[in-house]
Coordinates of C-alpha atoms and ligand atoms in Angstrom, one line a residue:
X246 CA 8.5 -3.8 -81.0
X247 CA 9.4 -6.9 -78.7
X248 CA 6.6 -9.0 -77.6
X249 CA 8.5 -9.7 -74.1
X250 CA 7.1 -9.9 -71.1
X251 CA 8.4 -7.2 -68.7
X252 CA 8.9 -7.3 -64.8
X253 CA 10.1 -4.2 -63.5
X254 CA 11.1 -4.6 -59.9
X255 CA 11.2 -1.6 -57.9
X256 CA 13.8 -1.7 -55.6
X257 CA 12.6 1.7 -53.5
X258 CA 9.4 -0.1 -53.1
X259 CA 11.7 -3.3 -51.6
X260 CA 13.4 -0.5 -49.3
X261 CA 10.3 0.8 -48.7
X262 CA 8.7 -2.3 -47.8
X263 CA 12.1 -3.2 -45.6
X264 CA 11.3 0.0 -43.4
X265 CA 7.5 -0.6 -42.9
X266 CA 8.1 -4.3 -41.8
X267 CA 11.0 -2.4 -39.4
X268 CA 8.4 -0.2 -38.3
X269 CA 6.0 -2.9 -37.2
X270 CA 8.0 -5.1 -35.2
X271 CA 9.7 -2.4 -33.0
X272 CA 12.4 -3.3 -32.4
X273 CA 12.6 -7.2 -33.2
X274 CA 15.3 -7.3 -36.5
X275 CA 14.5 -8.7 -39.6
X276 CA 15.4 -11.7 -41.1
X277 CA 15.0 -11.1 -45.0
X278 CA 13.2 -14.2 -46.2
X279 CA 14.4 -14.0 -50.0
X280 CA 13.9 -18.4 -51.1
X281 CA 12.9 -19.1 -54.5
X282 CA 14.8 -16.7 -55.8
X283 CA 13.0 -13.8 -53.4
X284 CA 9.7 -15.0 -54.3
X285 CA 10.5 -14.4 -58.0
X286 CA 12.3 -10.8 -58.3
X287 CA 15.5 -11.9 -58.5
X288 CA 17.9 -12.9 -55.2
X289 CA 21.2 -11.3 -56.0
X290 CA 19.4 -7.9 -56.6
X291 CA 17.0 -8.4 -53.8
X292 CA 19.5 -8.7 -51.9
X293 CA 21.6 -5.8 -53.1
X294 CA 18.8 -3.6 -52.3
X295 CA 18.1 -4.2 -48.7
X296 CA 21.9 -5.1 -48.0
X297 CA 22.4 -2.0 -45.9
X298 CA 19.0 -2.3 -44.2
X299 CA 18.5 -6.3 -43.5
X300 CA 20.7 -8.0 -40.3
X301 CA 20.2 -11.4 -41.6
X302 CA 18.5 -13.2 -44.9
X303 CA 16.5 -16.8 -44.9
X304 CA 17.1 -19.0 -47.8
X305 CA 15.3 -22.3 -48.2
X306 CA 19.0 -23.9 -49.6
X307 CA 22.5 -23.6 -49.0
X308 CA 22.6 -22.9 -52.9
X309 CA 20.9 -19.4 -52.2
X310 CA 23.5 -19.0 -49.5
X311 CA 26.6 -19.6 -51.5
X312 CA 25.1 -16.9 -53.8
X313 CA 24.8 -14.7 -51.5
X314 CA 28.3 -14.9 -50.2
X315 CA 29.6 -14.9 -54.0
X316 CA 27.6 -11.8 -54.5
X317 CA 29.7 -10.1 -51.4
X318 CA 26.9 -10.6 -48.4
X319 CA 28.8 -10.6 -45.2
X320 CA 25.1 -10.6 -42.8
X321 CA 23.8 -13.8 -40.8
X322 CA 22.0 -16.2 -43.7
X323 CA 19.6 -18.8 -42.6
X324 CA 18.8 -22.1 -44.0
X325 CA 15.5 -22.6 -43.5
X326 CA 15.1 -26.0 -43.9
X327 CA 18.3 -26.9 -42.1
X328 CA 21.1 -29.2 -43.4
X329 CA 20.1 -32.2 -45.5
X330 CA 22.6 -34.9 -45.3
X331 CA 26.0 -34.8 -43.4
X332 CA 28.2 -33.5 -45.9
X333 CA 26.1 -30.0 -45.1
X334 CA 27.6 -29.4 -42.4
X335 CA 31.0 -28.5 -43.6
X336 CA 29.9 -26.7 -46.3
X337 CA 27.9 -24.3 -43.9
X338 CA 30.7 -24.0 -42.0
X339 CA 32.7 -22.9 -45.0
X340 CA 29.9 -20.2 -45.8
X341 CA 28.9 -19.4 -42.2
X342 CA 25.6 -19.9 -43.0
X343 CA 22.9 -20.9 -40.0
X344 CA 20.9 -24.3 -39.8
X345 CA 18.0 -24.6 -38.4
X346 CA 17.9 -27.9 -36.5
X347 CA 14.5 -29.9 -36.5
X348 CA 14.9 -33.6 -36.7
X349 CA 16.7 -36.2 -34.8
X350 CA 18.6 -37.4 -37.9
X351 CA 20.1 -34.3 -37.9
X352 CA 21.8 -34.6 -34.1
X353 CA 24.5 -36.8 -35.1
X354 CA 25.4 -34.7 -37.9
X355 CA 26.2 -32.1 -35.8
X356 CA 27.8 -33.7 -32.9
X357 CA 30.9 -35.5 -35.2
X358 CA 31.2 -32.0 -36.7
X359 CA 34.9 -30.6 -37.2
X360 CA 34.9 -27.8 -34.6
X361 CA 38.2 -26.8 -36.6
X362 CA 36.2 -25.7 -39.4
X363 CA 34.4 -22.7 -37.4
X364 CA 31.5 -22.5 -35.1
X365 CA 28.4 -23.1 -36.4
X366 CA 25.1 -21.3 -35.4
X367 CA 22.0 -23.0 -35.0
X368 CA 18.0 -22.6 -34.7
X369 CA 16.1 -25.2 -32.6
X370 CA 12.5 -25.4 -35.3
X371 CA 10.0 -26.1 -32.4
X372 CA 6.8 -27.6 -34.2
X373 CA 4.1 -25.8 -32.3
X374 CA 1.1 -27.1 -34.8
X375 CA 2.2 -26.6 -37.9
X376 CA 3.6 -30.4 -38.4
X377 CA 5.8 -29.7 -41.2
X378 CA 9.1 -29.5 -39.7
X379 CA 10.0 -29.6 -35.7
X380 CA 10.6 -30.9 -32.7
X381 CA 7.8 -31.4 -30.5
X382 CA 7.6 -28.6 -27.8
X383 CA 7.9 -31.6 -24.8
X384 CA 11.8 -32.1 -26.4
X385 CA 12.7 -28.3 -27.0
X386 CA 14.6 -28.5 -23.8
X387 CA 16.5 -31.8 -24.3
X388 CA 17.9 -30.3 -27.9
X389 CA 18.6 -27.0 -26.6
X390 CA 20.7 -28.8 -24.2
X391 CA 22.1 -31.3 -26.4
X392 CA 23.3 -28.5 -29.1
X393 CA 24.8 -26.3 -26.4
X394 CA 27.3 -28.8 -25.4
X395 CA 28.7 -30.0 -28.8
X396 CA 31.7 -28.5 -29.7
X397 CA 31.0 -27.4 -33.2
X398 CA 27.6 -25.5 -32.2
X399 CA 28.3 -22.0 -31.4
X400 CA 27.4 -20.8 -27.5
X401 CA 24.1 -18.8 -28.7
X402 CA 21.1 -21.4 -29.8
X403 CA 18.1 -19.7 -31.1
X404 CA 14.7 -20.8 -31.1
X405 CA 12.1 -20.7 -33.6
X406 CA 8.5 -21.7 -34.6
X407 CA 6.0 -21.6 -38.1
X408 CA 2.8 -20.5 -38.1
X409 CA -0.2 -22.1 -40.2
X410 CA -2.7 -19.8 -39.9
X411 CA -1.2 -16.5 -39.3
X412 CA -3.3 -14.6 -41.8
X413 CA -6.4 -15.9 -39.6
X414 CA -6.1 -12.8 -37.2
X415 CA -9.6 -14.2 -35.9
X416 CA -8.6 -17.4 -35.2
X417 CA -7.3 -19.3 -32.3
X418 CA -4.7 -21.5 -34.0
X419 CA -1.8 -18.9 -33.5
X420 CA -2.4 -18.0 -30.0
X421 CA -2.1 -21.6 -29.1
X422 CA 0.9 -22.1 -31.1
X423 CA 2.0 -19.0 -29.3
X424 CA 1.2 -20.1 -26.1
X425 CA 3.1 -23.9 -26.8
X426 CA 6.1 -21.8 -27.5
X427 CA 6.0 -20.2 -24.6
X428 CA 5.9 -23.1 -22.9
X429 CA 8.3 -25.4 -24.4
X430 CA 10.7 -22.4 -24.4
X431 CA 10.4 -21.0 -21.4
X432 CA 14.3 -19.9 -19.4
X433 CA 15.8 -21.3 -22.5
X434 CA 18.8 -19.1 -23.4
X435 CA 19.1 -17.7 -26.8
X436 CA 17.0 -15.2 -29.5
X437 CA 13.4 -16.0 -30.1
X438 CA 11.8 -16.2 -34.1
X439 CA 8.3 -16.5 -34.5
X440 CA 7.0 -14.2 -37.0
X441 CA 6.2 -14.5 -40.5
X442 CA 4.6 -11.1 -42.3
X443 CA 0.9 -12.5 -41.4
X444 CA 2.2 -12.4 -38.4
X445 CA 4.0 -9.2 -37.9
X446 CA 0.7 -7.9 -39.4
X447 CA -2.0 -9.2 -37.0
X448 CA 0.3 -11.3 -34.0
X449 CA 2.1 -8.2 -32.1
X450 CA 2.5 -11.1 -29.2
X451 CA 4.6 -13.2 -31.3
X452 CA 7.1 -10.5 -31.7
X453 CA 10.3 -12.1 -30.2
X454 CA 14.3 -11.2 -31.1
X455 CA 13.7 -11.7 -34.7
X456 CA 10.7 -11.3 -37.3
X457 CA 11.2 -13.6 -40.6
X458 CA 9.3 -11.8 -43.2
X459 CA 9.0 -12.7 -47.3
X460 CA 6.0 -11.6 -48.5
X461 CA 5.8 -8.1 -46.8
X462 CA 9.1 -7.0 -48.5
X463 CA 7.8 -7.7 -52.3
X464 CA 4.7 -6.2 -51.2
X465 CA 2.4 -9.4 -51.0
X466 CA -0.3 -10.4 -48.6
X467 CA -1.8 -13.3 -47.9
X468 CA -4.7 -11.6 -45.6
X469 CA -8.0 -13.1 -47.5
X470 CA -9.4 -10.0 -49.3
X471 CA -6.8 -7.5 -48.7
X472 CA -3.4 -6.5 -50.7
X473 CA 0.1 -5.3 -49.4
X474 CA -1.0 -1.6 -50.4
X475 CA -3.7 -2.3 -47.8
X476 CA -1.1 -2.7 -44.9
X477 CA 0.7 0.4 -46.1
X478 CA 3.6 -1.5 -48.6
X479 CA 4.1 -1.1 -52.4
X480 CA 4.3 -4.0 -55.1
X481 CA 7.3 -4.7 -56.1
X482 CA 7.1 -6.1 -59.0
X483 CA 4.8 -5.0 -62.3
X484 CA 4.4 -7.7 -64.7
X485 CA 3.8 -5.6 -68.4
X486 CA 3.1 -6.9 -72.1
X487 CA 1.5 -5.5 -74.8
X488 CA -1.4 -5.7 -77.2
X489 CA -0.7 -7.7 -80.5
X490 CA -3.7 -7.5 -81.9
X491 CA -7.7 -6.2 -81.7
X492 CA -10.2 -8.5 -83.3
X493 CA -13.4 -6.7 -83.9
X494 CA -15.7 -9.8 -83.4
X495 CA -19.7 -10.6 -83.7
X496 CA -22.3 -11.3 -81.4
X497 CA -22.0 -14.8 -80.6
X498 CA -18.0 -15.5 -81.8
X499 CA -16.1 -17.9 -79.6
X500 CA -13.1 -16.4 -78.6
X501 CA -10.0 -18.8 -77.6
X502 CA -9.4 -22.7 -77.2
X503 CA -12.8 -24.4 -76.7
X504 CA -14.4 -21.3 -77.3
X505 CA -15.2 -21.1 -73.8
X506 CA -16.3 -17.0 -74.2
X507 CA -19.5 -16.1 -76.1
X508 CA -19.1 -12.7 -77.0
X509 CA -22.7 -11.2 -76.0
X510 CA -22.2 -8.2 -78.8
X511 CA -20.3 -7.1 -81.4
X512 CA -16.9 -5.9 -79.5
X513 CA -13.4 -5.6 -79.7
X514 CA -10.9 -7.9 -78.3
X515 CA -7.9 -7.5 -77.7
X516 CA -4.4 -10.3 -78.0
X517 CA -1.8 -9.2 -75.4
X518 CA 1.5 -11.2 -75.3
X519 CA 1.8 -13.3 -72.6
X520 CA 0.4 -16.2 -71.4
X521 CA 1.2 -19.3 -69.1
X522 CA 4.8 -19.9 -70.7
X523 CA 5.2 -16.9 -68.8
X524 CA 3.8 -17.7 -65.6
X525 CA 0.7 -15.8 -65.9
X526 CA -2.1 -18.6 -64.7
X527 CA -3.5 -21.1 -66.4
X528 CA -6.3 -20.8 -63.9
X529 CA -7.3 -17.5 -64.2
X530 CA -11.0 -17.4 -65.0
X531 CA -13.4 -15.3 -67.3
X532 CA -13.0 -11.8 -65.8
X533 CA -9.7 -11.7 -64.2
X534 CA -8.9 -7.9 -63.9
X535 CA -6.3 -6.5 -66.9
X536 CA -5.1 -3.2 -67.4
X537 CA -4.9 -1.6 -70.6
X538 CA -3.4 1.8 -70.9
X539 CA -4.7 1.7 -67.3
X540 CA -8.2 0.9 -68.0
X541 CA -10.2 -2.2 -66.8
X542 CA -9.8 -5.1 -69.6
X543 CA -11.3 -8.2 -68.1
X544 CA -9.4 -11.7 -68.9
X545 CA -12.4 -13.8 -71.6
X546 CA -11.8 -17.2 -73.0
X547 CA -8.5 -19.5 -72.0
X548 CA -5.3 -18.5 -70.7
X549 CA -2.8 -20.0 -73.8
X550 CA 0.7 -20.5 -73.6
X551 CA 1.6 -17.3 -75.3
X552 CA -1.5 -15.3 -75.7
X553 CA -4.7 -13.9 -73.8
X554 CA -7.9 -12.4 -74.7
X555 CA -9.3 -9.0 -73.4
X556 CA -12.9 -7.6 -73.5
X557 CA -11.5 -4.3 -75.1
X558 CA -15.7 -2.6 -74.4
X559 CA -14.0 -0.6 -71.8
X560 CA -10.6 0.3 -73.5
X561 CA -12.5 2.3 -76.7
X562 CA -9.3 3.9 -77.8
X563 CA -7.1 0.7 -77.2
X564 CA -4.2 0.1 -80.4
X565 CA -1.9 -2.4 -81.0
X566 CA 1.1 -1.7 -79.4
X567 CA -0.3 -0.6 -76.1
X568 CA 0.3 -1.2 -72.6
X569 CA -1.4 -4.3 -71.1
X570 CA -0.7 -4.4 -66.9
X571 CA -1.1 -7.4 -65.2
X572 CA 0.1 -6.5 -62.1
X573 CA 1.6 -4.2 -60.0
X574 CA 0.8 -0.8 -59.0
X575 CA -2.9 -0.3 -59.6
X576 CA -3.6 -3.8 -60.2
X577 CA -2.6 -5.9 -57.1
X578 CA -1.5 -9.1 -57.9
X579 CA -3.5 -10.5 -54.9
X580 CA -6.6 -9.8 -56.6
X581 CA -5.3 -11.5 -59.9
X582 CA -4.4 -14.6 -57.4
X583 CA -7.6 -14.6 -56.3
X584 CA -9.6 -14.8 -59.8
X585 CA -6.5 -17.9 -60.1
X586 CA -7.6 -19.8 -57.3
X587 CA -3.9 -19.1 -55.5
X588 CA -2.1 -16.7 -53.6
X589 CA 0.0 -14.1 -54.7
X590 CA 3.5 -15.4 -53.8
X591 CA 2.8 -18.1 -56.3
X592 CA 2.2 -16.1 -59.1
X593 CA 5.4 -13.8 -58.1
X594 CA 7.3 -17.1 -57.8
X595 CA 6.1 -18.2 -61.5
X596 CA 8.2 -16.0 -64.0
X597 CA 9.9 -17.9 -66.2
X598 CA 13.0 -17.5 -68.1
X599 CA 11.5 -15.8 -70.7
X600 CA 10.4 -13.0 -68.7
X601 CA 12.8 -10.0 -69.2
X602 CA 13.5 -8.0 -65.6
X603 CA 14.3 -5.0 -65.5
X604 CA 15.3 -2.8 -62.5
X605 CA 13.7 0.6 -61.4
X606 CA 15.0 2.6 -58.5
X607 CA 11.6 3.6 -57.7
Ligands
PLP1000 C1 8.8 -18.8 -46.1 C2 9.0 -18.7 -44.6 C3 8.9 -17.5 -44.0 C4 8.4 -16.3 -44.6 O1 7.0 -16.3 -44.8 P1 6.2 -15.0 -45.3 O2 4.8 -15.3 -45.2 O3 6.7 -14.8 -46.8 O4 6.7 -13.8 -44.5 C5 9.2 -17.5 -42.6 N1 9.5 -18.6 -42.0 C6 9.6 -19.8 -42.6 C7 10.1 -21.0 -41.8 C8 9.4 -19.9 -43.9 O5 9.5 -21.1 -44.5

């Protein structure tokens, strides 16, 4: 038996998920955010799933981009974060890959750009609040019509904004970012991108030509308290070990580094193998929901690099060799972000290389 740690990555759930998002933006196309190597599941079969279904993908880095046109992608591929130095531009040229355009040091770039090499398309990142990366709304205008008249920027600019606080359906942050794009984009020519999956889940106003969702397709939400299967998508990914051993300890035994779990009886517990040299969290307290065999085996004691510790009370018939989930279907990795103090699409993002993935068409 192989200790690995298994991630099964279910493309149907991907497709599945690809159609919901579809379904929810009526008729705004979909940008397939798949940076960081698709938040963990793997690009190049990411993308081979939702090839037939996604018009365009978002990377974070032209490196994504070339290996998406090495694997045989022909769609529009956005760089999120733009080109970084002037030797960029060529090479985005070369791979027709889109740049999104938010910072002054960027214009001069583009305006000694070889034409000769092809047209290249470009976003204008309006900064509406989120002060990461943008223009500021006043200047939307003057860099639209900048960017239209060089001759290496193909005729159709497109505008887009980030949201901070999408997730906040409650709050007031995204209507006013909403509202500033409105305004600082207003008779501007060109296709409108607004929306990440928060979002397309709780901002139907923010809609525009184009949605640009991650999350949503692998299943994840970021909606405090509630899970993709909540919103009607399935987890893409299902993180699987198995027990090593069952220690049948005293009252009062310490289990684990520091000994930070008292065990109140006499009980079983359980060694599954995986730990943070897997990219399961460090962080993950005393109680942190496990499944073994499908039955509730709460986290006890430290998170080690190789190893955890279960409370096997519930789990009476539990044997070495068995199934231990730690996310996935049944088990949403939200709620295991949670007990970790993060958010899902950081534990997704975590796998290491010793993590074997495996593919399921379901
Ligand atoms: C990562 C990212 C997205 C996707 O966000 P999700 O919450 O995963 O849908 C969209 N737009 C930009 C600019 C991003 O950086």
């Amino acid at each position: 038996m192989s200790r690995t740690t298994v991630a099964t990555i279910h493309l149907g759930a991907l497709r599945h998920n690809l159609a919901r998002v579809r379904a929810l933006a009526s008729g705004a196309r979909v940008m397939a955010v798949v940076k960081a190597d698709a938040y963990g599941h793997g690009l190049e079969r990411v993308a081979r799933a939702l090839d037939s279904e996604a018009e365009a993908f978002a990377v974070a880095a032209i490196a994504d981009g070339l290996r998406l046109r090495a694997a045989g992608h022909r769609q529009r591929i956005v760089v999120l974060s733009g080109p970084d130095t002037p030797a960029d531009i060529a090479e985005m040229q070369r791979l027709k890959l889109e740049a999104l355009i938010h910072h002054d040091a960027q214009l001069p770039w583009l305006a000694r750009a070889d034409a000769a090499r092809g047209a290249l398309t470009v976003w204008i990142k309006v900064d509406t609040g989120m002060h990461r990366l943008g223009f500021a709304p006043a200047r939307a205008r003057e860099v639209h019509a900048l960017l239209t008249a060089m001759p290496a920027i193909a005729p159709e600019v497109g505008l887009m904004t980030h949201f901070a606080s999408s997730e906040e359906f409650e709050g007031r942050d995204t209507a006013l970012q909403i509202q500033r794009f409105r305004e600082a984009t207003d008779g501007l020519e060109g296709p409108r991108a607004l929306s990440n999956s928060a979002a397309v889940l709780g901002w139907p106003d923010a809609r525009g030509d184009w949605v640009r969702t991650g999350g949503l397709l692998y299943g994840l939400s970021v909606v405090e308290g509630r899970s993709g299967a909540d919103f009607g998508f399935r987890p893409a990914m299902t993180l699987t070990t198995r027990l090593v051993a069952i220690n049948q300890l005293a009252r009062g035994e310490r289990v684990g580094y520091n000994g930070t779990y008292t065990c109140p009886e006499d009980m079983a517990v359980g060694v599954a193998a995986i730990g943070y040299g897997d990219g399961y969290p460090r962080s993950a307290v005393q109680g942190t929901p496990v499944l073994v065999n499908g039955q509730l085996a709460p986290l006890v004691g430290r998170v080690s690099m190789d190893l955890i510790t279960l409370d096997l009370r519930g789990v009476p018939d539990a044997r070495v060799g068995d199934r231990v989930t730690l996310w996935g279907a049944g088990l949403p990795v939200e709620t295991v972000a949670a007990a970790a103090g993060t958010i899902s699409y950081d534990l997704t993002c975590g796998m290491t290389r010793r993590v074997l993935f495996v593919d399921d068409e379901g």
